[in-house]
Structures are given as C-alpha cells and as structure tokens.
C-alpha cells in the first residue's frame, strides 16, 4: 500500500520544477491554499513568508492576493472569540517566535492535507513541506512542544501503518510482503482465539506481533475543515454530504488555530514571569511528556529479567468503594466538570428485612435452599415470604420489586413444594427470550440437584432450538418446561391433544419480565394466555395459578389482570432485600475546546471507553449498555485498543461484547464467562437488559440515553447484585434528548414509571386469536365470551364457520395452521449469514435480519464482530450470504441511504372540524434505499465517498396522513423557518400523544424522520418530499393502531398544539417535539415551525409577528414541495361534512371477503422465533 506525501507550492526559483516531496497542484487548489496560508499569517500579526517568485502562474497569484484581501477580515472575527495575547508575538523570546512559525507552517500543511483523499498526515509525510516553509529542520520535539501548549487540540502518537489505508484490496494485494502476510495471519489467529475462547501461546503471539509497523500520526482535534461536509446543529456534528473545500473555510480554520496557539504561549510566558522562572527552561523541563513513545511490541524482545509483570487487578472483595472512585475521578487533571450540576445522586444502603413463612418447608427443601442459597426458613426476605404465603393461599401474584431482589425463589419454591406432595404436578415458566429461559433453568436444576427425593424431576427447555425428535419426550416426561410466548402460541396450544396430560396437571404458570408484554406484543400475549386458560378449563383444570415478576411499572396489578384475564391479583412490591449504596452520575462529555463550542463535544464513545477502563483497572466489574449494535462493537474495539496500548493486553482479553445477531453458542459462552468471573467487563445492547444472571456487577455505563427512563432504570438495576455499593453512569450523546436530561437531571429521578398497556379491543388482533382458539377447540360463544369479550358473537358470525350444533370453527383461509398467520411480534426469518473467509476459514460469524442487512453488509462496508473489523467482500442477495475478510483498519463506514414513506391509495377521508383540512387513511409504502457509503474516521470526518447499487427494501403497510396547508408553507418561508424541520417536529408532537388516545407503545406507529445529511446539504436535490404529516403502522404489527389514531385525529391535533404552546422550552424537548424514537436524532426539528403547521391544519390564526425570524436550520435549498392528491380506492369512506357527525370508519365485520381481499388480509407468516433486542 502507498501513502502520499503532501507536496506544496515549492517550485524552485531557478527552474520552476518540483522538488522532492512536492507535488504540483491545480490552479484553483494552489490559489486556495496560498490564500489561506497568507491570510492566516497576516491576521496573527506576523509578516508573511517571502512569496515564491512568480513564474508561470501569474493569474493565480493575483487571485490569491484577491482572496487574501477579502478573507483577512472574516477570519479576524473568528480569532476575536479567543482572548487577545497578553504579550505580543514580536515581544516573545526568539525560541518561541521560531516555534510559532513552525506551528503556523504545520497548521497550513495539515489543513491542506485535509483536502486530499487517502492522505495520511504522518510525521514523515508532512516533514518536507513544513521544512520548506520554515527553512529549518522539523523534529519530533518541535511538535511535542507545540502539543504541550495545545494538549487537547493536537494528537501526535504512533499508530499502525496499515490502519491508515482506505482502499483495501484482496488479501494477496493487500499484504504483499512476508511480514505483512504474517501480520494478517496473526490477526486471524487472534480472532480465531476470541471466537473459540482459546489462549495463544506467548511465543507465537510475540513472534506474530513483531512485524507490525508503526508511524507517527499528527492530527488537530479541535475543529473540522469540512464546513460543507459536517455541521454542528443543536450540539451534534452532522455529516452532510461529500467533502468540498474553499479558501474561506481553510483560512478561517488556520486563523483560529494560530490565534489559539498564540494565546496559549502568551499565557505561558505571563505565568512563567509571575513564577519567576525562565520560560525556555520551563518549557524544556515540561514538554517531554508529550514526546510520543513507540510501543515495544515491534522491537526486539527484552530479556526476561527486565520484564515487569503488569499489576494484578484488585479482586471484587478488595476493590475500592464506588464513592472513593468517583471522588478520585473528580480530582484528576483530566476531569473537566463532566458531572453536570445536580447530576450526582447517592441512594443510601438498605438493611434486609425478614419475615416468616406460613407453610413449613420439608427438611430436604430447606437443606437444598441452605446449600445453594445460604437461606433458612427464617431468613426469607419479607417480600419473598409475602409472595410465597399468598401463593400457598391459592392467589395469583405479581412481584414488583427491583432487579436482583431474589424474585426467582418466589416461583421456584412453590413448584418444588408442590412436586413433593404430588408427582403429577406440572409447571410452565414463560420468558420473553430463550437466553433468559435457559438461565432460569440452570438455577432450578441447581436447586433440584440438592433436594433429596426430587432427583427424578426433569426440567426441559422448550423453544425454537429444541430438536423436533426431542419434543415428544419433553412433553411426556418434563415436570417443568421453560419456554416463551412464541412456542406456546405456535406449538403447544395448536397441539392441545398431545399436550392434554400436561395441561391437566398444570399448577403454576410463571411469566417473568411482565413489563415486556406491552403494547401490541402485550395484546397478543394476553390473548395467548386466555387461550391457555380456556384449554386448561376445557380439560377440567381450573386451579391454575399465575405468578409474574416485573420491573417497576406504574400499574402492575392492572397489567397482570389484563394479560391473564384475572379478576383478583395480589401485589407484592415492598422490597425486603438488602442493598448497598447506589451512586448515579450524569456524565456530559466536555467540549473539545471550551473556548469554541462550535467544535462540538468529545465523542460519547471516547468518554465511555475512558470510564470503562478506569473502572475495570480498579477491580470494578462493569457492563456498558449501547443503544445500537455498531456502537457496541466500536466501543469494545476502542476499549481493547486503549488497554493494549497501555500494556494491559491481559485485561483487554477479558472484555467482550454481547448483542443480538451472535450465534446462540457464542451468547451462551459469553454469559458463562461473565457468570464465572472470567470477564472483567462486557459491552452489550439491550439484549442483556433483561435479568439474565451474569454474576455480580459493580457498575453500569449507559452509553447514551436508552430511549426511555424505564429502560434507564432497568439497566441501572443490573449493578449491585451482591449487596455491595454500585454505580450507574449515564454518558450523554450530543443529541437533543440526551442534552435535555443533562440540563434537567431531576427528571431522571423524579418522573414516574411508565404504565404498561394492552388493547384488548383491537379487532384485528382479536380475530386472529379467535381463529386460533377455534382451531384448538371449537368456540361456544356463551362460554367463551369470558375469554374473548362481548364482541365474540358478532365476530364469530361474520368471520368463522358455524356448524349445526352452534359451535364455531376456524375459517378455511387460516388453515391448516392458523397460528402461523398470526405474528405475535415483529420478527424476521431467513436472515443473511455473515461468513468469515479470511485465509479460507469459511466460518459463520453471525446472522443478520434482512431489513438490517441492507444497512450493514453492503459490499465494501466495514462490518464489526467482537471488536474486530471485517470488510465485506461479496454480498449474494439470492443465497443470503455475505463474505467478509479481516481488515486491520482505523475507520468505519456509514451508509448513505434514504427512506421514503408515501401513501399510495386513500381508503378513508375525515374532515378536521373547524378547518378545511382533511385527514386521510389508506395504504402506505415504505421504501428504504442504500445508494452509497461514507468512510469515516474516529472523529466522524469523511475520508471517502463510495457509490453502491443495492436493491431497495419495500414494505407495504397502512397509515394516515394530513397535507400541510399551502398557507402554512408560505408563512414558514416568509419567516425563514425550515419547512422540513417544522413538519418533522409536528409529527413528533402528534406521535408523543398517541398513547393518550390509543393503546400503543413507542415505535409501533412511526413517521418519516428527516435525515440531517439531506436536509443540511447545500446541493440541490431531486428527491423533494411532499409537505405532509404521515404516520404508519410499523412493519409486522398488523394491528391497525394508525386506524384508531385516525378516529381521534381531531383530538390528537388539538392536544398537540396545546402541548407545543404551553411547553416552556425554546427549541423543543421530550415534552413537546423531541422523540426518543427519532431516527434522525431530532436534529431537524423546529418547534416554532411545528406550531405554525398544527395551527393552520386546525384552521387557527397564526400571529406572524411573534414568530422567530429564521432558525438554526435555515438554508437556501428547498427539500419540501406541496403534496399531491393520492388516488382513492373504490367505495372510499368519507365523513358527512354537513352533519359533522363521525361515520363508522371501521369496516363492518359482516362484509363478504373476496379471494383477493382474503390473500391481502393474511398476516405475515412467522417461520421461526427470534430473541428480542
């Protein structure tokens, strides 16, 4: 691979030919760079360098002079934001004047290099050009002295040379030398070891690491030249478009850096004078810590006697207290007030509270509890005793105590107690994920193995991974099965005849993590449970008890009643378990340069990685939660890289990631490693948010606000499982919703928990499960209304087949397997296999869902797995295989994509009262296209832009929309308010109120979020979006939530404008126009614009004089046009405009179903169950 050396405008005066290390530039580029350098120099108060004698490019020189004169004033204003120097440059000592000239030249060279693709600013690459400008040698010490003055603005470190390559060819071309091939094999071996969990022999590891070549890389960290590429909006640096460079942008950035350096040196000179020390001597004594040191891994191995073993990590029992660690962080020099005001809370420790059991335990069960849990009958916590006593009274119970309070015993003990008395007793434990079910089975087996007399009891996992040939044996022999709602819905209930003996003996049904069954998924599960109760009653079993555990929610009793259809439920929520002190910290990454907020904040990943490493090196066992998979992988790679650079490779090997997509075998292995204490830290998505026991954890780092406060509290509960003090750190993203909570941390602690909801009146879900129930056992309306509601008779008459005896049977269109036509949650089957072909390994790394694959494994993408980077060599859509190859690179890729949400047919029209506007409902098409990708460095700067040709993903669904009145668009344009931002904010305002009118949860109804890359572009786009508010049912829900919202659209709009008007925020907040579900990070929003749109839709007047004049989204490119009329279907339903009375917009149940409608109405077929994430 090759690296370009930056070559400047240095033709020799005598010949005009290029010198070594220089390159001729195009005239326009030469003009821009020359003007930038000269203008920036002049603004700093120093005479410019003598110009190169004019030879062949006289017009260019004139242009440079013109640009120089026009840009001096502009960048002078930039420098004015930095305090003027106390000592002028001309009064500096000669050594500092010379260093200022070096910095000025280095700054100019680096800025030029940023305009060139594939150009790495290594020391060797920039050395010649800087020396040409200063007429003196450039040394490493020079740059180290400059970094001494600007430690936060400059990076000057050794990096692996190969990581800087942008274009990665096939293996044979990428690694032409023997040493490079050995290095590639070394990485392959390391990856193999990580996957198989094997150790590599020290001598092999050492021999293979030695060939790695390092280079010195110089970078500025305090700003970005690409002013038309990225833009800071609401604190977030946004990728806009492919790079473009102008002389004005270069001049401004050079000037700002020069002024910053002059200010820093001047302050240093004043300080030295006040201290009475010589500035030169002081500089020589203090700058050496900034001289980069190359890692010894590429050098000859040291003698064994000189090697110092790394310090051992403190054991969990000997670790420092959490309070002392936080106090230590605050006094470190690197601390920059990241803990926001009022953002540190301490929850005091709580002692245990015990209570007696009402029913004595057998001696064998008591012995087992003591052996496995160190529990005696007198040491049960009060909430455990309260729940057990209620269960033994025959009551159904919901336990709402926090995570790690010992809830598992509440359903384990009654099951074992019942089996001791009756060998025919069965129990069914239902968990939302396979991982949680398998984890709980391990705990039950441990208890069983120590219970004398119950050695014969078999427990089995019954899920999608259970071999078909094993299922009959499990059904007949198991006394306790661990399963999930999907298997109950698709396998157990439809085969009632085979499961009849099990159902007759069923005593306890345990549903853990009850809060997960919320919204549409919860509604489906509620009907599955009613079907279970119905079949148990049919076979004569009416004594089934239900036991549930849940995270803290607002309505646990009401929710459990709705899920199971019960009339009475006992609540246990007073926690009697002990708890250590809990520290909660809100951590906001600092600005890269406090004097220049426009440079943005330090990245969330950088801050989280430092915190993670700081904790694990002090013996703190940490879990970091990330919102998306890619952040999870980048963070684990960053943590490992830093630990390795620190010489703590043995610690890096004990940090792993955990997320959806990994094979079940890998996930179980990681869980075991964490549980057994072999890992010191784990970086996960919300796949580990649920209560899988991974052992004692001391700290949780939330990398970005995790969508909801309830999720934040659930994640926080993973720490402190062994009654020791614990820590939760919320590291904020720069997004508006994160920054809102950094400014208002009280809301994180004081807001009430959310209420769980299910909608049993949803006719689409009701019909699907009634068809399933009729297949399992014919329906008799009078008896089964207690399970399926009062509308069952009307639904059965319209949609089912009645026999001569009055029983209703499943409609033939759902046969032969009705449950396969009712998707209880949004899952995808037939994923893409990601195959590692490095050195012909041909190992499947993981499987990716089709809708995710288009955004992650396009050809040329960097795909990350367990912190290792792979480049996608080939993607075969037909075979659904992506071939990837290990790549040692220091950049990532980001897709360039768009998603259009367009109505294609109107089925219903409703007039909005008091207005000429109308709301529409009908078919909607969602089209997602990836048309290219960016290559981005770790600071989110674009290194390259690549085009790709991928087929689109098209999803057809239903939804509602409202066209924005033309008058509203005119007002927005008149006041220079961004139209796209206004529409986006109005959509968020309506969506946030949806749960107040319709049973729904976030994400079940979506909108078209505005993409910052497109909306902030300065380029004209052919993809103009219609001016409309649009909402659609998320893929796979099939629940008609948007149809119900359509019925309440008048009320929704009125409440939305009220919410926007009464909210005291300036630019939008989570209470009005900011959504945690926004795919565009809430960057393109305008609260003022949203008010205009909502008012005009409702026919209200807008006080134009009170509107702000322009907003942060203002630009000259229009991305929104007036909306067109959408074709209407036959027999479209229209509201009676004269009477203003609502018509019944829900299609009658008695309509005859045609063959075409029948095919269209069949829900998605679910071929396999999947873990949630």
PDB file of C-alpha atoms in Angstrom, residues 166 239 630-631 633-634 854-864 868-872 889-897 932-947:
ATOM      1  CA  UNK A 166      -8.507   3.454   2.777  1.00  0.00           C
ATOM      2  CA  UNK A 239     -22.493  14.532   8.278  1.00  0.00           C
ATOM      3  CA  UNK A 630     -22.485  -0.760  15.833  1.00  0.00           C
ATOM      4  CA  UNK A 631     -21.771   1.424  18.844  1.00  0.00           C
ATOM      5  CA  UNK A 633     -18.718  -3.068  18.507  1.00  0.00           C
ATOM      6  CA  UNK A 634     -16.875   0.242  18.162  1.00  0.00           C
ATOM      7  CA  UNK A 854     -29.079  -3.599   3.629  1.00  0.00           C
ATOM      8  CA  UNK A 855     -27.634  -1.046   6.050  1.00  0.00           C
ATOM      9  CA  UNK A 856     -24.720  -3.119   7.375  1.00  0.00           C
ATOM     10  CA  UNK A 857     -23.285  -5.645   4.897  1.00  0.00           C
ATOM     11  CA  UNK A 858     -23.253  -3.853   1.558  1.00  0.00           C
ATOM     12  CA  UNK A 859     -20.097  -4.563  -0.452  1.00  0.00           C
ATOM     13  CA  UNK A 860     -17.177  -2.501   0.802  1.00  0.00           C
ATOM     14  CA  UNK A 861     -18.697  -1.948   4.238  1.00  0.00           C
ATOM     15  CA  UNK A 862     -16.700  -2.372   7.406  1.00  0.00           C
ATOM     16  CA  UNK A 863     -18.535  -4.979   9.448  1.00  0.00           C
ATOM     17  CA  UNK A 864     -17.615  -5.383  13.108  1.00  0.00           C
ATOM     18  CA  UNK A 868     -12.711  -6.879  15.088  1.00  0.00           C
ATOM     19  CA  UNK A 869     -13.158  -5.136  11.742  1.00  0.00           C
ATOM     20  CA  UNK A 870     -14.030  -7.052   8.600  1.00  0.00           C
ATOM     21  CA  UNK A 871     -14.503  -5.727   5.091  1.00  0.00           C
ATOM     22  CA  UNK A 872     -17.466  -7.077   3.142  1.00  0.00           C
ATOM     23  CA  UNK A 889      -8.268  -0.504   9.667  1.00  0.00           C
ATOM     24  CA  UNK A 890      -8.949   2.506  11.833  1.00  0.00           C
ATOM     25  CA  UNK A 891     -12.023   3.784  10.031  1.00  0.00           C
ATOM     26  CA  UNK A 892     -15.640   2.722   9.731  1.00  0.00           C
ATOM     27  CA  UNK A 893     -18.334   3.024   7.096  1.00  0.00           C
ATOM     28  CA  UNK A 894     -21.752   4.639   7.267  1.00  0.00           C
ATOM     29  CA  UNK A 895     -24.448   4.003   4.668  1.00  0.00           C
ATOM     30  CA  UNK A 896     -25.770   6.800   2.522  1.00  0.00           C
ATOM     31  CA  UNK A 897     -29.426   5.965   2.442  1.00  0.00           C
ATOM     32  CA  UNK A 932     -23.569   4.501  -1.213  1.00  0.00           C
ATOM     33  CA  UNK A 933     -21.498   4.875   1.894  1.00  0.00           C
ATOM     34  CA  UNK A 934     -19.018   7.137   3.619  1.00  0.00           C
ATOM     35  CA  UNK A 935     -15.691   6.098   5.053  1.00  0.00           C
ATOM     36  CA  UNK A 936     -15.372   7.931   8.358  1.00  0.00           C
ATOM     37  CA  UNK A 937     -12.501   8.371  10.755  1.00  0.00           C
ATOM     38  CA  UNK A 938     -12.907   8.180  14.514  1.00  0.00           C
ATOM     39  CA  UNK A 939     -13.860  11.865  14.630  1.00  0.00           C
ATOM     40  CA  UNK A 940     -16.665  11.341  12.126  1.00  0.00           C
ATOM     41  CA  UNK A 941     -14.802  13.102   9.320  1.00  0.00           C
ATOM     42  CA  UNK A 942     -15.436  11.853   5.795  1.00  0.00           C
ATOM     43  CA  UNK A 943     -12.415  10.171   4.267  1.00  0.00           C
ATOM     44  CA  UNK A 944     -14.049   8.861   1.123  1.00  0.00           C
ATOM     45  CA  UNK A 945     -17.402   8.531  -0.609  1.00  0.00           C
ATOM     46  CA  UNK A 946     -18.386   5.351  -2.436  1.00  0.00           C
ATOM     47  CA  UNK A 947     -21.396   4.546  -4.595  1.00  0.00           C
TER      48      UNK A 947
END
